[in-house]
Coordinates of C-alpha atoms and ligand atoms in Angstrom, one line a residue:
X340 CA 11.1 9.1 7.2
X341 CA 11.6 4.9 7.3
X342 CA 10.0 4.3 10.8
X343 CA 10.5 0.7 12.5
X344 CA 7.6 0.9 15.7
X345 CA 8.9 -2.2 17.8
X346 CA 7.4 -3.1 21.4
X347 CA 4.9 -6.0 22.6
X348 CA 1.7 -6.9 21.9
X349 CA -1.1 -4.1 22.9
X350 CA 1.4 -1.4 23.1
X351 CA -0.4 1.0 20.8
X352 CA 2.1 0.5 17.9
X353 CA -1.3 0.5 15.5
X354 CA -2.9 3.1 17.0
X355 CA -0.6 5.4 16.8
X356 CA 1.2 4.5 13.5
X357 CA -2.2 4.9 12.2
X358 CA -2.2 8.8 13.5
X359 CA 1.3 9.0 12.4
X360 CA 0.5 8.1 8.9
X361 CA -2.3 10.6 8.2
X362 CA 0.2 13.1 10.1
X363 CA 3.4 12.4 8.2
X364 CA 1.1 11.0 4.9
X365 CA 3.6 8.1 4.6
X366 CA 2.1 4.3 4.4
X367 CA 1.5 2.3 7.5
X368 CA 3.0 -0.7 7.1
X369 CA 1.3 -3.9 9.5
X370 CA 2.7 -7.2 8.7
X371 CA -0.6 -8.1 11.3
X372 CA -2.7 -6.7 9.1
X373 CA -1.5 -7.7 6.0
X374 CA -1.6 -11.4 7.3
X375 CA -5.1 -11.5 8.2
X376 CA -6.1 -9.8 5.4
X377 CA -4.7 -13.2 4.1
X378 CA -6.2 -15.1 6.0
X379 CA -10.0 -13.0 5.5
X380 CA -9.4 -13.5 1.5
X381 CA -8.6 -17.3 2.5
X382 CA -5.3 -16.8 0.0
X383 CA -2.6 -19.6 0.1
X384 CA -0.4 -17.6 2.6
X385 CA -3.7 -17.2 4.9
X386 CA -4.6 -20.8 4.7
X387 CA -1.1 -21.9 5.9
X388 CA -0.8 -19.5 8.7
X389 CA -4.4 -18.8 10.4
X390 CA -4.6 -21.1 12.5
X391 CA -0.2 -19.9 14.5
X392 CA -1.8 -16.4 14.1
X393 CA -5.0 -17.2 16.0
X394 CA -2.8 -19.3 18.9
X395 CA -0.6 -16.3 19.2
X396 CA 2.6 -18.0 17.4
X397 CA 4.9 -16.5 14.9
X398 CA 4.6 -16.9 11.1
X399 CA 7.4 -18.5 9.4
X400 CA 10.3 -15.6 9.2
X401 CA 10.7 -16.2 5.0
X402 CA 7.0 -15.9 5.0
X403 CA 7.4 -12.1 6.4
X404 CA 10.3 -11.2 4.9
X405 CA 9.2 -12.0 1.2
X406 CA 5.9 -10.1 2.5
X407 CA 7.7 -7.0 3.4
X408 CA 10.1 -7.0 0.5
X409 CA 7.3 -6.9 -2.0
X410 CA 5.4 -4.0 -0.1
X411 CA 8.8 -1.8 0.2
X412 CA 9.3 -2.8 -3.3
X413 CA 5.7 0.2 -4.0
X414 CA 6.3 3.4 -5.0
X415 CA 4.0 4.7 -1.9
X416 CA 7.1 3.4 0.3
X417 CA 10.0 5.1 -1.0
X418 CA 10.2 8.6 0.8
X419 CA 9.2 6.5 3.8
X420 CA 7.0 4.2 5.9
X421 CA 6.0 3.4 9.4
X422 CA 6.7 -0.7 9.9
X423 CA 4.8 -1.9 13.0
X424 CA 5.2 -5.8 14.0
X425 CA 7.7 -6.0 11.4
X426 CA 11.0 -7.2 12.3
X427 CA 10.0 -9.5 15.2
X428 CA 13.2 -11.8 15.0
X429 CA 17.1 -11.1 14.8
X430 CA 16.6 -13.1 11.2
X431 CA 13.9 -10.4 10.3
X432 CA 16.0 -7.7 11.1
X433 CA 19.3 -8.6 9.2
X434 CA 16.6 -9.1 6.5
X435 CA 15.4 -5.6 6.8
X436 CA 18.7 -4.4 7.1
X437 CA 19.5 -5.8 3.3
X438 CA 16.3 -3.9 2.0
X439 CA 16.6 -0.2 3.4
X440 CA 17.9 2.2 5.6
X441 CA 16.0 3.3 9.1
X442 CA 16.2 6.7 10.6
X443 CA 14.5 5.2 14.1
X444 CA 13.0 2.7 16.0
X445 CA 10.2 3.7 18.3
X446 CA 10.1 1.1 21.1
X447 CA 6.7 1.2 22.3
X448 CA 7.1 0.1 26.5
X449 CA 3.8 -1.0 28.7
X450 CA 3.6 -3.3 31.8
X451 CA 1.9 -6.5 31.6
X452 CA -1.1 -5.4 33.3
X453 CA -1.5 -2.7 31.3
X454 CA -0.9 -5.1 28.1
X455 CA -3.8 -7.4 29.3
X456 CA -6.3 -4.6 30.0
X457 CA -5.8 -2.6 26.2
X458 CA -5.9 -6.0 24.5
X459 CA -9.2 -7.2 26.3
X460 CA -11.1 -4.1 25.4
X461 CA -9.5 -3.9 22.2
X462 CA -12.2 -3.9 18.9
X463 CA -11.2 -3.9 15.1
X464 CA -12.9 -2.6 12.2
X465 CA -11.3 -6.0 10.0
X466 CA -11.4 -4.0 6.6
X467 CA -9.8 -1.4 7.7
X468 CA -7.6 -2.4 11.2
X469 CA -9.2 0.5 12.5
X470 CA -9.1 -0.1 16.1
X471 CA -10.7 1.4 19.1
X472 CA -11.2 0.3 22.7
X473 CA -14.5 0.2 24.4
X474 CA -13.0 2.2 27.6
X475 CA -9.9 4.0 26.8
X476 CA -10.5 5.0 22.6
X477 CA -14.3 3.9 22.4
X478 CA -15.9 4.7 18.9
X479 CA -18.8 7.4 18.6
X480 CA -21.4 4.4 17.7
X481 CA -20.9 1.7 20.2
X482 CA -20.0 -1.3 18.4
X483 CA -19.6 0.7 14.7
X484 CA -16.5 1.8 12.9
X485 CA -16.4 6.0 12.6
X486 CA -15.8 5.8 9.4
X487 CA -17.9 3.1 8.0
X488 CA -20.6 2.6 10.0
X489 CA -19.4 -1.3 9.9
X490 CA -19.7 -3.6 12.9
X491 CA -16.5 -3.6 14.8
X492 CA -14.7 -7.3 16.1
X493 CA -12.7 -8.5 18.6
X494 CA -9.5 -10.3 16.9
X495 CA -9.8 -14.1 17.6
X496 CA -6.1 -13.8 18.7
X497 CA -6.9 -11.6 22.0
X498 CA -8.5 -14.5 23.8
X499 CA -6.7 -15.1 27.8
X500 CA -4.6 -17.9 26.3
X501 CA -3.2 -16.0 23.0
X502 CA -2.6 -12.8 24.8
X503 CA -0.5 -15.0 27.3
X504 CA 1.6 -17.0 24.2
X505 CA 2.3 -13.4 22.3
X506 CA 3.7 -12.0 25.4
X507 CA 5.9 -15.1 25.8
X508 CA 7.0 -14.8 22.0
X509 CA 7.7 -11.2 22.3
X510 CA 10.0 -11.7 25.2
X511 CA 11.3 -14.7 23.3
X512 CA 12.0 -13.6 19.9
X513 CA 11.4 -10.2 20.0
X514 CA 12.9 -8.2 23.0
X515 CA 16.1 -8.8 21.9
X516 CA 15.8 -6.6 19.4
X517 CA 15.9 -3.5 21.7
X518 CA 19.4 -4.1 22.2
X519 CA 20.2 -4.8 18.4
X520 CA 18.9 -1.5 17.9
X521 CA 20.2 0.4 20.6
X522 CA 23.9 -0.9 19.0
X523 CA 22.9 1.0 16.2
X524 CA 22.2 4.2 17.7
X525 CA 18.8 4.4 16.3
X526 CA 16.3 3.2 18.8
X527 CA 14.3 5.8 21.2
X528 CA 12.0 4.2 24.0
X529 CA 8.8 5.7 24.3
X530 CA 6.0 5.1 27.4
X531 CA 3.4 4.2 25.9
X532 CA 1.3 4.0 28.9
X533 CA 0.2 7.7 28.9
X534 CA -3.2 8.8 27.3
X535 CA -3.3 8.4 23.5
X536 CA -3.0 12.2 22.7
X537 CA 0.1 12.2 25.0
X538 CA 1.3 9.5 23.5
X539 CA 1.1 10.9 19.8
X540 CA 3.0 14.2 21.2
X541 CA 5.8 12.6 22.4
X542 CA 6.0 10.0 19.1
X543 CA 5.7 13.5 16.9
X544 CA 8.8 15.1 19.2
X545 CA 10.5 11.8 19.2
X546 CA 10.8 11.5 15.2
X547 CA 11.0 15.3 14.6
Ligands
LIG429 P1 0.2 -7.8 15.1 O1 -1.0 -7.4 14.5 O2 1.4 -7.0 14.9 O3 -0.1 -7.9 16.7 P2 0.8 -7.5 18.0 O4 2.2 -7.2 17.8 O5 0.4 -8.5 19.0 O6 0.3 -6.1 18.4 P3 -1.1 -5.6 18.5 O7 -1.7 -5.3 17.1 O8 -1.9 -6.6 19.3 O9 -1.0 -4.3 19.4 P4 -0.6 -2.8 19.0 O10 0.7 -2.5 19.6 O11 -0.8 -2.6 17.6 O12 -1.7 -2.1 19.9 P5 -3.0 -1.3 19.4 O13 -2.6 0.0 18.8 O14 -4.0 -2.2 18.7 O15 0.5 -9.3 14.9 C1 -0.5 -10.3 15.0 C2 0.1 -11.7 14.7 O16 0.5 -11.7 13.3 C3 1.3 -12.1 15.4 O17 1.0 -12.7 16.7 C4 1.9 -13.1 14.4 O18 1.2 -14.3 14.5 C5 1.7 -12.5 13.1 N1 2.8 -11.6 12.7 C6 2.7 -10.2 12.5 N2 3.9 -9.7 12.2 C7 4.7 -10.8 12.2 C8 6.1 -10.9 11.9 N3 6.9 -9.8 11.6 N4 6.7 -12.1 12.0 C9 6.0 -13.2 12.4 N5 4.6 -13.2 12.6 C10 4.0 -12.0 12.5 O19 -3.6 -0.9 20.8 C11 -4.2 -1.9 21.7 C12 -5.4 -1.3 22.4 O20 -5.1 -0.3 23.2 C13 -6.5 -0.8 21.4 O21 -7.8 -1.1 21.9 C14 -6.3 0.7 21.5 O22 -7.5 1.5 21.2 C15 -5.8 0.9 22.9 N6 -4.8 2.0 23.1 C16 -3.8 2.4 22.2 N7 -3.1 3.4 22.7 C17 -3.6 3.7 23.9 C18 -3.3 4.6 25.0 N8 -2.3 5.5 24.9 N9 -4.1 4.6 26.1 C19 -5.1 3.8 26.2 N10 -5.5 2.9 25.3 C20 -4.7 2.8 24.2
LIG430 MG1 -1.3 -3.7 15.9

């Protein structure tokens, strides 16, 4: 199952590719997370792009692309994989379209308001990108990853004046994609604004 999740900032793409890839047991894919893991290991790549992550701006599209490539290239990716924040520009997605096949794109829909509210409560366990949200998906130690017991964050890139930018880029650069999809008769919309365990029941009927 090659999975493209597509949809704005907040939208629960992570959360629930996360569920979908214990589910499924095909890698999840987050070109998000593999950048600030760059940017955590203070690699060459991480150097050069902390500081458009952080102000909500897009990396460099041959930056991604050359990312993506490598980690479709793994054995772990060739039955399938859940992408999530990856394509995010037409140029990305003729890119992708050169690497593999798709069976769907999930596009992930929430209003603004919504957006704003997930993204302010939003916390990260940074090894891991496991994230929870201190109303909505809290985690059974306030302030602790489940799993690890580690101290949880809040991403430096879900400050007022970020969230505002990646909203802006999204609508930008990304949106359009909806449509270049939908021409190819693989995209299914999906409301994301439902409660998580909703949400991951109509994600399972959407890709069955
Ligand atoms: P990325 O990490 O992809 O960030 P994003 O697209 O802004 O999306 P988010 O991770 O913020 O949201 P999400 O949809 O995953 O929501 P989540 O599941 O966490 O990218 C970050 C940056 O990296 C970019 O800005 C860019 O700089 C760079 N980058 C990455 N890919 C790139 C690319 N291809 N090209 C160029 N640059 C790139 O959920 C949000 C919150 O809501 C959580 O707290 C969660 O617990 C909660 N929640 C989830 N579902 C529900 C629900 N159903 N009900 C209630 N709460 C929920
Ligand atoms: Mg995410």
């Amino acid at each position: 199952m090659k999975l493209v999740f597509l949809g704005p900032p907040g939208a629960g793409k992570g959360t629930m590719a996360g569920r979908l890839s214990e589910e499924k047991d095909i890698p999840h894919i987050s070109t998000g997370d593999i950048i600030r893991g760059a940017i955590r290991n203070q690699t060459d790549l991480g150097k050069k792009v902390k500081e458009i992550v952080e102000a909500g701006g897009l990396v460099p599209d041959d930056l991604t692309i050359s990312l993506v490539e490598e980690r479709l290239g793994k054995s772990d990716a060739r039955e399938g994989f859940i992408l999530d924040g990856f394509p995010r520009t037409i140029a990305q997605a003729d890119a992708l379209k050169k690497m593999t096949s798709l069976d769907r794109v999930i596009n992930f829909q929430l209003d603004d308001e919504e957006i704003v509210k997930r993204l302010s409560g939003r916390r990260v366990h940074k090894a891991s990108g496991r994230t929870y949200h201190i109303l909505f998906n809290p985690p059974k130690t306030e302030g602790k990853d489940d799993v690890t017991g580690e101290d949880l964050i809040t991403r430096p890139d879900d400050t007022k004046q970020s969230i505002e930018k990646r909203l802006e880029v999204y609508r930008n650069q990304t949106a359009p994609l909806i449509s270049y999809y939908k021409e190819e008769g693989i995209l299914t919309d999906l409301d994301s604004s439902p409660s998580p365990d909703a949400v991951f029941a109509d994600l399972l009927a959407a890709v069955s």
